[in-house]
Amino acid sequence: MQRIQIKYTKGEEVKFISHRDLMRVFQRAIRRAELPMAYSQGFNPHMKISWGQALKVGATSEGEPATLQIDGWIKPAELMAKLNKTLPQGIAILEANLV
Amino acid sequence: MKEIIEQILPNVQKPARYIGNELNSAHKDWDKTSFKVAIAYPDTYEIGMSNLGIQILYDILNQEKDILAERVFAPWPDMEEQLITNNLQLFSLESWKPLTEFDLIGFGLGHELTYTNIINMLKLGNIPIWQKDRQDNHPLIMGGGPCVFNPEPIADFFDFFVIGEAEEVIVEIAERLRDSKLDIRNSKLDALAKIPGIYVPSLNNKVTKRYIKDLTPAPYPLTPIIPFIEAVHDRAVVEIMRGCKWGCKFCQAAWTTRPVREKKMDKIIQIADELIKNSGHEELSLVSLSTSDYSQIQELANTLAKKYEGKRINISLPSMRTNTFSINLAKDVARVRPSGVTLAPEAGTQRLRDVIGKNMSEENIMDGIESAFSAGISSIKLYFMIGLPTETEEDLLGICALAQKIIAAGKKHTNRARVTVNLATFIPKPHTPLQWARQISIEETLEKQRFIKQNLRGKSLTVRWHDASASFLEGVFARGDRKLALVIEKAWQLGCRLDAWSEHLKFDLWQKAFNETGINPDNYLRERSTDEELPWDFIDTGVPKERLLRAANPD
Ligand code: SF4
């Protein structure tokens, strides 16, 4: 079990996406990247990710935080590279660190 | 233009409906691409993006080197207001270009109640709505989809229609238009009218539908656009078969999509693999009109289930006949157990089911229900139509009796058993054996709905029904003729928009539109005599009228 904190951008292309939709975009990108995520228990398990405060719709950002819980082990740099390949334009991971 | 759009987006609900940039959306070089198509769907982004046809055509066109396709949907009223107050034209999602800068605008037409949105989109795009008023510099306006099996009510708004499966002919159309050096509108239409399956209302008077002969090699989008906002169907979709072997006499989908064609299993698996990889969706849906009739459905579903076992992917099989076989199969392959099943007996008695050609006996129904309850499913949704030809009170009571019988069977399994009865008004559709039938009036609809509600009381029973006025309008336009274009324009002028949304449907304005144009809508619901010429007779779906007649009156 590992926790990796990432810092990501929310650029011009996606600045009008709501926070809730952004969360879904990440979940899909993570699935495409086939990252070994930790899931919650229960009838409808979901990925364990903790998010920073929601940005205002229309605002861009150069560094939003989120923390991903990993079930197993992956190098933060590898996670960053894989995710950057599957995220849509306008969202990029700038940093990934173990916490 | 870009700056103003940026300013108005924060003022509308769900700005993501208008901005594009989704994963897998196509971004071609606007200035370097010679032929530009806008794929339009006259309803909201969410509805349009759930339409498989739109994704297929978008993909086919963007695969072509010198063609670019972008999307445009009907704006929500708040966006419409912003466009008008800021003097902006309706723009495409990808490049934010006004509609007037495209060569061709193709509307997908899936529902009669979207017709005012076509007018609205053309108006907001600064394009004359009447075909005859458009000049050489205006884009050509094309229509396609299920509604165009009777295009007459909207024929005067369109330059041409594709009858049948547009993916078979779309590239041919684009090439013909691109290669024609002609700038003159009429010469373009002349060229188009020569392509089989193309109907140019100002020119031809006979047309035969186009369809894909072999579904296996047919183009299929492997990198579907993944919306930022939730679309109606948020899942990876593989079409496994087209057409349906059951000839239910009311079913336009089945009668117009003949012959039945299956996609080969290994191709389906290959497509599924790509879709999962490229989408990140958690659900894979195998779709067709009647999925249980796919010849290798069991093997297919099991192979996929095994393949994706470790991946948290749920495999869903919509449109299955409810019987022991399909319940067990669905249970085997689904990761999450479905909590309900849907059954469409359509009529309450065996007699009436025979009349409409619904091949489903009470024994079939009860067997299916039994296996559903035994599998731990507690909620059953039943679909019926009211106003079917020859229907009597007995048939309506039959609906109630069947629902009671099912709930009683369910209670033996679980106290949580629930039955929902959905009542739709029967709408006779063109090119079906019931195309001559009468549609009941709004008053009769309400009366029958009331009758069923009164006779169907019980704690675990819910009755839902389609809005009577929406079905009325759908029926008028489904079997309408050219005169109705004036009514659509008038309704639009009076403020009708997004009529398929119950919160937006303003039936009083529609009544006013009929009054002011002097058109009596009831006339369109009447029974047609079999020797009467019907507005859609000029379209050949491959099923001759005599065949429909024979199916309508067996022996
Ligand atoms: S089974 Fe369903 S899809 Fe097939 S003809 Fe009957 S109603 Fe239409």
mmCIF file of C-alpha atoms in Angstrom, chain A residues 12-18 20-22 24-25 27-34 37-40 43-47 57-58 71 85-89 91, chain B residues 2 5-7 9-10 14-16 19-23 27 96 226-231 234-235 276-283 311-313 335-337:
data_model
loop_
_atom_site.group_PDB
_atom_site.id
_atom_site.type_symbol
_atom_site.label_atom_id
_atom_site.label_comp_id
_atom_site.label_asym_id
_atom_site.label_seq_id
_atom_site.Cartn_x
_atom_site.Cartn_y
_atom_site.Cartn_z
ATOM 1 C CA GLU A 12 -7.501 26.330 -20.948
ATOM 2 C CA GLU A 13 -8.928 23.293 -22.741
ATOM 3 C CA VAL A 14 -10.669 21.988 -19.631
ATOM 4 C CA LYS A 15 -11.236 25.047 -17.506
ATOM 5 C CA PHE A 16 -15.006 24.841 -17.937
ATOM 6 C CA ILE A 17 -15.204 21.276 -16.647
ATOM 7 C CA SER A 18 -16.819 20.958 -13.236
ATOM 8 C CA ARG A 20 -17.138 16.353 -10.389
ATOM 9 C CA ASP A 21 -16.566 15.767 -14.096
ATOM 10 C CA LEU A 22 -12.842 16.278 -13.635
ATOM 11 C CA ARG A 24 -14.443 11.166 -13.581
ATOM 12 C CA VAL A 25 -11.921 12.181 -16.221
ATOM 13 C CA GLN A 27 -10.796 7.848 -12.972
ATOM 14 C CA ARG A 28 -11.100 6.948 -16.635
ATOM 15 C CA ALA A 29 -7.520 8.004 -17.371
ATOM 16 C CA ILE A 30 -6.322 5.888 -14.453
ATOM 17 C CA ARG A 31 -8.225 2.899 -15.796
ATOM 18 C CA ARG A 32 -6.762 3.370 -19.251
ATOM 19 C CA ALA A 33 -3.303 3.589 -17.700
ATOM 20 C CA GLU A 34 -4.062 0.361 -15.785
ATOM 21 C CA MET A 37 -5.314 1.515 -7.552
ATOM 22 C CA ALA A 38 -6.760 0.730 -4.158
ATOM 23 C CA TYR A 39 -10.557 0.487 -4.135
ATOM 24 C CA SER A 40 -13.027 1.031 -1.339
ATOM 25 C CA PHE A 43 -21.372 -2.860 -3.151
ATOM 26 C CA ASN A 44 -20.120 -0.153 -5.451
ATOM 27 C CA PRO A 45 -16.352 0.088 -4.934
ATOM 28 C CA HIS A 46 -14.577 3.240 -6.029
ATOM 29 C CA MET A 47 -10.963 4.304 -6.369
ATOM 30 C CA VAL A 57 -15.522 26.662 -13.140
ATOM 31 C CA GLY A 58 -13.675 28.770 -15.712
ATOM 32 C CA ASP A 71 -2.721 -1.151 -3.964
ATOM 33 C CA LYS A 85 -0.242 9.502 -21.697
ATOM 34 C CA THR A 86 -3.891 8.820 -20.937
ATOM 35 C CA LEU A 87 -5.107 12.200 -19.655
ATOM 36 C CA PRO A 88 -6.876 14.471 -22.129
ATOM 37 C CA GLN A 89 -5.316 17.672 -23.374
ATOM 38 C CA ILE A 91 -4.561 18.160 -17.849
ATOM 39 C CA LYS B 2 -13.386 33.087 -29.023
ATOM 40 C CA ILE B 5 -17.591 32.593 -26.073
ATOM 41 C CA GLU B 6 -15.181 32.439 -23.140
ATOM 42 C CA GLN B 7 -17.114 35.215 -21.471
ATOM 43 C CA LEU B 9 -19.587 30.077 -20.902
ATOM 44 C CA PRO B 10 -19.474 30.776 -17.141
ATOM 45 C CA LYS B 14 -22.989 22.792 -17.953
ATOM 46 C CA PRO B 15 -20.576 24.761 -20.137
ATOM 47 C CA ALA B 16 -18.893 21.451 -20.966
ATOM 48 C CA ILE B 19 -16.527 23.270 -25.520
ATOM 49 C CA GLY B 20 -15.373 20.010 -27.100
ATOM 50 C CA ASN B 21 -11.793 18.925 -26.286
ATOM 51 C CA GLU B 22 -12.949 15.587 -24.922
ATOM 52 C CA LEU B 23 -10.588 12.667 -25.124
ATOM 53 C CA HIS B 27 -8.846 18.244 -34.021
ATOM 54 C CA TRP B 96 -15.756 26.978 -32.265
ATOM 55 C CA ILE B 226 -15.322 10.226 -23.997
ATOM 56 C CA PRO B 227 -17.569 13.036 -22.758
ATOM 57 C CA PHE B 228 -16.495 15.110 -19.775
ATOM 58 C CA ILE B 229 -20.061 15.265 -18.554
ATOM 59 C CA GLU B 230 -22.221 12.226 -18.093
ATOM 60 C CA ALA B 231 -23.940 11.222 -21.318
ATOM 61 C CA ASP B 234 -21.893 6.136 -20.199
ATOM 62 C CA ARG B 235 -20.459 2.873 -21.392
ATOM 63 C CA ILE B 276 -11.932 -0.955 -23.200
ATOM 64 C CA LYS B 277 -8.349 0.088 -23.775
ATOM 65 C CA ASN B 278 -9.242 3.412 -25.342
ATOM 66 C CA SER B 279 -12.136 4.473 -23.152
ATOM 67 C CA GLY B 280 -11.577 3.421 -19.568
ATOM 68 C CA HIS B 281 -15.292 2.680 -19.288
ATOM 69 C CA GLU B 282 -16.427 0.280 -16.602
ATOM 70 C CA GLU B 283 -19.286 -1.140 -18.581
ATOM 71 C CA LYS B 311 -10.648 -5.603 -14.734
ATOM 72 C CA ARG B 312 -13.794 -4.524 -12.884
ATOM 73 C CA ILE B 313 -15.751 -4.378 -16.100
ATOM 74 C CA ARG B 335 -20.136 -8.295 -12.268
ATOM 75 C CA VAL B 336 -22.903 -6.389 -10.576
ATOM 76 C CA ARG B 337 -26.157 -8.268 -10.373
#
